[in-house]
Tab-separated table of C-alpha atoms in Angstrom:
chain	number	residue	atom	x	y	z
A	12	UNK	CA	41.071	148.808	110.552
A	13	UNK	CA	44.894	150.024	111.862
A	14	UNK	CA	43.908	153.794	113.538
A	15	UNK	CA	47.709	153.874	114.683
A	16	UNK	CA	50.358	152.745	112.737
A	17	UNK	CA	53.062	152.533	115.513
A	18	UNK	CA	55.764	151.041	113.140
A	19	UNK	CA	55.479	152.984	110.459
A	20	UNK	CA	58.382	155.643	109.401
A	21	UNK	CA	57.363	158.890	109.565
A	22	UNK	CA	58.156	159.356	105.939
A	23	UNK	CA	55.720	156.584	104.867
A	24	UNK	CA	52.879	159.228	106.570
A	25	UNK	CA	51.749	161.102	104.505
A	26	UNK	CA	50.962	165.093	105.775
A	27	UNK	CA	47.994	166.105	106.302
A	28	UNK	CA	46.718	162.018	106.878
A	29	UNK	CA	44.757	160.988	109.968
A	30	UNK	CA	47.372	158.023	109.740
A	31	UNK	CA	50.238	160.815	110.271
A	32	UNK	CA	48.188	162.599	112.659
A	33	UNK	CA	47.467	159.698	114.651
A	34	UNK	CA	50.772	158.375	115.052
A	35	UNK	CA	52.077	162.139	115.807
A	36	UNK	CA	49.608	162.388	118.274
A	37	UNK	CA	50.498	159.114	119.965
A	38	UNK	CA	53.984	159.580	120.521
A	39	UNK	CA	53.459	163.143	121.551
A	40	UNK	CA	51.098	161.734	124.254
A	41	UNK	CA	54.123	159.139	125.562
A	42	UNK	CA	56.115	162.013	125.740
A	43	UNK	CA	53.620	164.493	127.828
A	44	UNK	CA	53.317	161.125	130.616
A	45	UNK	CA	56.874	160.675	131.266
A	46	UNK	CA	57.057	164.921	131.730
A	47	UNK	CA	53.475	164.493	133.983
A	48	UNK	CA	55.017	161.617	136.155
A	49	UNK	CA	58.930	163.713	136.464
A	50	UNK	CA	57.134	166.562	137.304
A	51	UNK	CA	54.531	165.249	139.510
A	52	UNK	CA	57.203	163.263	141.314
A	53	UNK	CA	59.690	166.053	142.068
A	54	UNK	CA	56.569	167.708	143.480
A	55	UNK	CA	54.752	165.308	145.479
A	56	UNK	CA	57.864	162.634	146.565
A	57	UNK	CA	60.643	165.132	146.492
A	58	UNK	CA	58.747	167.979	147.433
A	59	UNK	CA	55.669	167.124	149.990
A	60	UNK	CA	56.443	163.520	151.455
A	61	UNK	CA	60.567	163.953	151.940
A	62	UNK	CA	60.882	168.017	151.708
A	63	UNK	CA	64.367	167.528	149.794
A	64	UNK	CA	63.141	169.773	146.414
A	65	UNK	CA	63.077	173.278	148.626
A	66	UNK	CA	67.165	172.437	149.694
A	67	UNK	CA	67.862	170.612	145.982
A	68	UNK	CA	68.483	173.549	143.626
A	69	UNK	CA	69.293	170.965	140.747
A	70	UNK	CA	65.998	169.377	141.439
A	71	UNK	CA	64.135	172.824	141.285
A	72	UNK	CA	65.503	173.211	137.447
A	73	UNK	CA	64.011	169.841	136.841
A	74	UNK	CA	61.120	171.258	137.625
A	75	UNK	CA	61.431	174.592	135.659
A	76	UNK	CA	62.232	172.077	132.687
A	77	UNK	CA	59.392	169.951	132.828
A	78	UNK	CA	56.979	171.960	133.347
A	79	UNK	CA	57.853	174.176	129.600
A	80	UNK	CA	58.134	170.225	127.943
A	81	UNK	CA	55.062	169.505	129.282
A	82	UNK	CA	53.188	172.953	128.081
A	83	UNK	CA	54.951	172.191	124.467
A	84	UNK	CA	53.564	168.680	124.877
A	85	UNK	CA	50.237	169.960	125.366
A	86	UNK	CA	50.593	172.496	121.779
A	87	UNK	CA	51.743	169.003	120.061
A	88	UNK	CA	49.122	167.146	121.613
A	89	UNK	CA	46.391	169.798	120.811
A	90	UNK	CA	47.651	170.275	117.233
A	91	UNK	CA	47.940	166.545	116.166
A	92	UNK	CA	44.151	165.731	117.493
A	93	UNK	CA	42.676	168.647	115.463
A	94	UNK	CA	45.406	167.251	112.222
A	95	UNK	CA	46.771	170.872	111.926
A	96	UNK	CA	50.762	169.756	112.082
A	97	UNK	CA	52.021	173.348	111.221
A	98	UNK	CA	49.613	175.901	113.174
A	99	UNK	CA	50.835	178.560	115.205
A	100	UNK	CA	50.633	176.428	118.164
A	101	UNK	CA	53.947	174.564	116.495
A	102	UNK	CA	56.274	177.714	116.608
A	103	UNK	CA	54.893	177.922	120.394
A	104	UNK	CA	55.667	174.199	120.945
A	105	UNK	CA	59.163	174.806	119.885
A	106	UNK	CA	59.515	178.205	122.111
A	107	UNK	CA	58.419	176.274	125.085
A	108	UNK	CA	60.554	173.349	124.340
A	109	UNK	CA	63.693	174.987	123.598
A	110	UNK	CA	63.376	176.594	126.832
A	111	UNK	CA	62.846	173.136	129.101
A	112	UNK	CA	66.178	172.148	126.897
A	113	UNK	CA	67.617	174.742	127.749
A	114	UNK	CA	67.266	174.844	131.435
A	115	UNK	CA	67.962	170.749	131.812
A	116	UNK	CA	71.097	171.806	129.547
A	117	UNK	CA	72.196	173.696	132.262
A	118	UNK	CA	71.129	171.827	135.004
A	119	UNK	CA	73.675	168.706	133.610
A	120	UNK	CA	76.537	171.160	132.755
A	121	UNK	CA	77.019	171.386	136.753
A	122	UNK	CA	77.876	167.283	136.526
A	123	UNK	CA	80.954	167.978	134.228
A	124	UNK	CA	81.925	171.240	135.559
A	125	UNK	CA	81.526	170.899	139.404
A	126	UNK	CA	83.703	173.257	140.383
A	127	UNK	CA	83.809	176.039	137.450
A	128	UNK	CA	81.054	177.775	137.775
A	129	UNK	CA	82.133	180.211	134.725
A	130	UNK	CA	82.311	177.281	132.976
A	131	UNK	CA	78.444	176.755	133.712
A	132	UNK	CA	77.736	180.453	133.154
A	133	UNK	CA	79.151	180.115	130.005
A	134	UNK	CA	77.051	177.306	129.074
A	135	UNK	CA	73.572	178.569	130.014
A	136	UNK	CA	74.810	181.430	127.833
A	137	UNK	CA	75.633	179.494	124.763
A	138	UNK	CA	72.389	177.332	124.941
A	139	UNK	CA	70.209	180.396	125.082
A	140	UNK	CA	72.035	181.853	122.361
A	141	UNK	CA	71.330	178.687	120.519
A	142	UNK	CA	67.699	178.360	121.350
A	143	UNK	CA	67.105	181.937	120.444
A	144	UNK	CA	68.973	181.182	117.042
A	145	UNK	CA	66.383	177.571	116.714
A	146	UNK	CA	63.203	179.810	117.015
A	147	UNK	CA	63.774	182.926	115.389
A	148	UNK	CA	65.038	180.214	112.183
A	149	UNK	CA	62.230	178.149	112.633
A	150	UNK	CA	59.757	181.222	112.809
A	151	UNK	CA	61.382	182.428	109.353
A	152	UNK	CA	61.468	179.290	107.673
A	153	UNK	CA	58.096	177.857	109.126
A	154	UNK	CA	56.171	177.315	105.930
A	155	UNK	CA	59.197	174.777	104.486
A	156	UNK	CA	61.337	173.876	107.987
A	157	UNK	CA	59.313	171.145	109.087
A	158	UNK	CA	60.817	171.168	112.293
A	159	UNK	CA	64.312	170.470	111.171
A	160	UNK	CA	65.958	173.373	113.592
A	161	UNK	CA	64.488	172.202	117.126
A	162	UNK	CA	65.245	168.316	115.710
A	163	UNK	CA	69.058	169.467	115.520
A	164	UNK	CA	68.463	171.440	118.904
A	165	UNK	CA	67.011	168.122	120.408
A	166	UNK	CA	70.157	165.956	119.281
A	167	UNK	CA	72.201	168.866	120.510
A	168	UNK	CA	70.629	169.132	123.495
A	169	UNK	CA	70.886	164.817	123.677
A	170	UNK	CA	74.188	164.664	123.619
A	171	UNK	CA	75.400	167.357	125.198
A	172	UNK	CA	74.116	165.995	127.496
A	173	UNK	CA	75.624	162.044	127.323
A	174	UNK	CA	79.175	163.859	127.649
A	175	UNK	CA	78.034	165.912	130.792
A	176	UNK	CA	77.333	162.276	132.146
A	177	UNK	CA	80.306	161.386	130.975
A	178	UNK	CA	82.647	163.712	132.546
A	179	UNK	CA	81.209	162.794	135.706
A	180	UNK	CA	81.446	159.494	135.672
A	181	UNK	CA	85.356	160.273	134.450
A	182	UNK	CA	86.000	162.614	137.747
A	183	UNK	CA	84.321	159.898	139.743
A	184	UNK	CA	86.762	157.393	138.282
A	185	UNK	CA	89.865	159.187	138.369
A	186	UNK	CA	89.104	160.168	141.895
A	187	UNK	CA	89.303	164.129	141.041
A	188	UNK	CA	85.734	164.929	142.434
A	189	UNK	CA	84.099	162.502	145.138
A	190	UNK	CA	79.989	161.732	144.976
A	191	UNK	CA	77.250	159.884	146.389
A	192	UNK	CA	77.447	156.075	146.954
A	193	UNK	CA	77.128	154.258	143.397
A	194	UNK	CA	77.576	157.902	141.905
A	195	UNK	CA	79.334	156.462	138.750
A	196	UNK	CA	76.427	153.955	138.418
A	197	UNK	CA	73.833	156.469	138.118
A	198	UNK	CA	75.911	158.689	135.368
A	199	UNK	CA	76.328	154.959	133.754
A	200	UNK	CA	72.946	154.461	133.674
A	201	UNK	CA	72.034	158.221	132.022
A	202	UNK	CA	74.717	157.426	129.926
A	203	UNK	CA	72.633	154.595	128.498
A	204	UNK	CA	69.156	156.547	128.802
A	205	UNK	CA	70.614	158.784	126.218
A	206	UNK	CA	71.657	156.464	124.141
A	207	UNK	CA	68.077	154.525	124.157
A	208	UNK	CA	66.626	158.019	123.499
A	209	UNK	CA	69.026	158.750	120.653
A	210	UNK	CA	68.282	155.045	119.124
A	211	UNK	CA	64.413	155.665	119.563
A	212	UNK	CA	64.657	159.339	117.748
A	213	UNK	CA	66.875	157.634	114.893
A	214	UNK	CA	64.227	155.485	114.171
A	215	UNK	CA	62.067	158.486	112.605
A	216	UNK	CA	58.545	156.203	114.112
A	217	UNK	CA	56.626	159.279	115.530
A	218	UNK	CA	55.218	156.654	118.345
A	219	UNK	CA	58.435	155.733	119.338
A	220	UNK	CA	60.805	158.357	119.053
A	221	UNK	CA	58.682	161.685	121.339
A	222	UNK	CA	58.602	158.977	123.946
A	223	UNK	CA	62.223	158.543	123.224
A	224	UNK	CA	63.244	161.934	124.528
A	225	UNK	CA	60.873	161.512	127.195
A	226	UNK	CA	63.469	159.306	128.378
A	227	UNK	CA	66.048	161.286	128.046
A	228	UNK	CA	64.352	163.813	130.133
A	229	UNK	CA	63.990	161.104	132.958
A	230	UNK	CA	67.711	160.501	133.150
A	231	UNK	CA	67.750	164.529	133.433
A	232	UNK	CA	65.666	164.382	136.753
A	233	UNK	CA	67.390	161.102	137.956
A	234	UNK	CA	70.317	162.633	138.567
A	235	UNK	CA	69.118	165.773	139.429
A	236	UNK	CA	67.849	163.816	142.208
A	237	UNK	CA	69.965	161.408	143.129
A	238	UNK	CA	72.991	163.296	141.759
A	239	UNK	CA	72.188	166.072	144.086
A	240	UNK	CA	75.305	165.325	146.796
A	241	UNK	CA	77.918	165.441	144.015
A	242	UNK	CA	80.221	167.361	145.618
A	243	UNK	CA	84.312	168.399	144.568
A	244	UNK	CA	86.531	166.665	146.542
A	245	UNK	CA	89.235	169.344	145.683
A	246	UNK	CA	89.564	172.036	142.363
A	247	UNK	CA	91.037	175.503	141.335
A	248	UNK	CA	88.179	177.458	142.870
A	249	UNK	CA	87.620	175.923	146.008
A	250	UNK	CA	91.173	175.241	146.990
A	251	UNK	CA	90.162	171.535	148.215
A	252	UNK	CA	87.021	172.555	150.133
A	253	UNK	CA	83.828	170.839	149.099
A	254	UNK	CA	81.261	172.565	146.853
A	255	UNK	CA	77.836	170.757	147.436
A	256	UNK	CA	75.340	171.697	144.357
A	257	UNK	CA	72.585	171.464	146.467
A	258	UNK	CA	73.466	175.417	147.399
């Protein structure tokens, strides 16, 4: 007797199934540990053993961020063990989670705009805006969305992220911003944690693809940790002074 079927396409389950529900459930659990052990780290490594999270203000968004994903893990979690996909708990899954987006949206914007702080104003701005837009859509539509509006929001979110990385690891390059030692590696290697997370969400398998974005929440506190002494080595508002984003 198969009680998960981790391979199957999430198509193939039919709604309403324990197979569906099952599945759901498991991939909803691999995301809640990889949001338990990022949070748990930042708060017991980062925070208690080497005291870095109270001077790391990129670190304390982490933080904020994982601790909503890991409350809209817990609605997923809660719904897919009692097989009731699309109770209320869903719209409040998708409220919480918008919200962790949103904040790690942020917290990556200040690796491609180092020095233009409007520029990261602006893009808090926008991603509320667009969160608020997800929920209040997915609230109206709830009985026939399925989820479609936070799945856009998510691959949003994804790769908005990927070209944050990217500029980053361009400044580093063309020697406009200067970083940490092996700076570019670590943008190289979120670079490729979004694209595992984006391949693991295209595959539509419910037991692969939650733990998928797990990932790409990972690469969020990675550099939000190790990221932390990317600093402008010159730029229009700091007329060549260093900007640490540890402040």
């Amino acid at each position: 007797m198969v009680i998960v079927e981790f391979f199957s396409h999430k198509d193939n389950l039919e709604y309403g199934s324990d197979a569906r529900a099952a599945a759901y459930l498991v991939g909803h659990v691999g995301f809640f540990v990889f949001n338990f052990v990022n949070f748990f780290y930042l708060l017991l490594v980062e925070g208690y053993i080497f005291g870095r999270l109270a001077t790391n203000c990129l670190a304390k968004l982490a933080v904020i961020g994982c601790i909503f994903q890991l409350f809209s893990c817990f609605t997923s979690i809660y719904r897919y063990n009692i097989n009731d996909e699309f109770s209320f708990a869903g719209e409040m899954g998708v409220l919480l989670a918008a919200v962790g987006f949103t904040v790690h949206n942020y917290l990556v914007s200040h690796f491609a705009f180092p020095f233009r702080p409007k520029y990261r104003t602006a893009t808090l701005y926008g991603w509320i805006a667009i969160s608020v837009v997800t929920c209040v859509k997915t609230h109206l539509d709830w009985d026939v969305s399925d989820f479609k509006y936070f799945r856009g929001h998510v691959v949003a979110s994804v790769s908005f992220q990927f070209v944050c990385y990217y500029l980053a690891r361009r400044s580093i390059k063309t020697g406009s911003v200067t970083s940490i030692e092996n700076g570019s590696k670590l943008f190289e290697v979120a670079m490729l944690m979004c694209i595992v997370d984006m391949a693991m969400m295209m595959s539509k398998r419910p037991a692969f693809q939650y733990p998928g974005v797990g990932i790409g929440y990972t690469a969020v506190v990675l550099t939000a940790i190790l990221g932390a002494g990317f600093v402008t080595a010159s730029g229009p508002s700091t007329g060549g002074e260093r900007e640490s984003l540890n402040v």
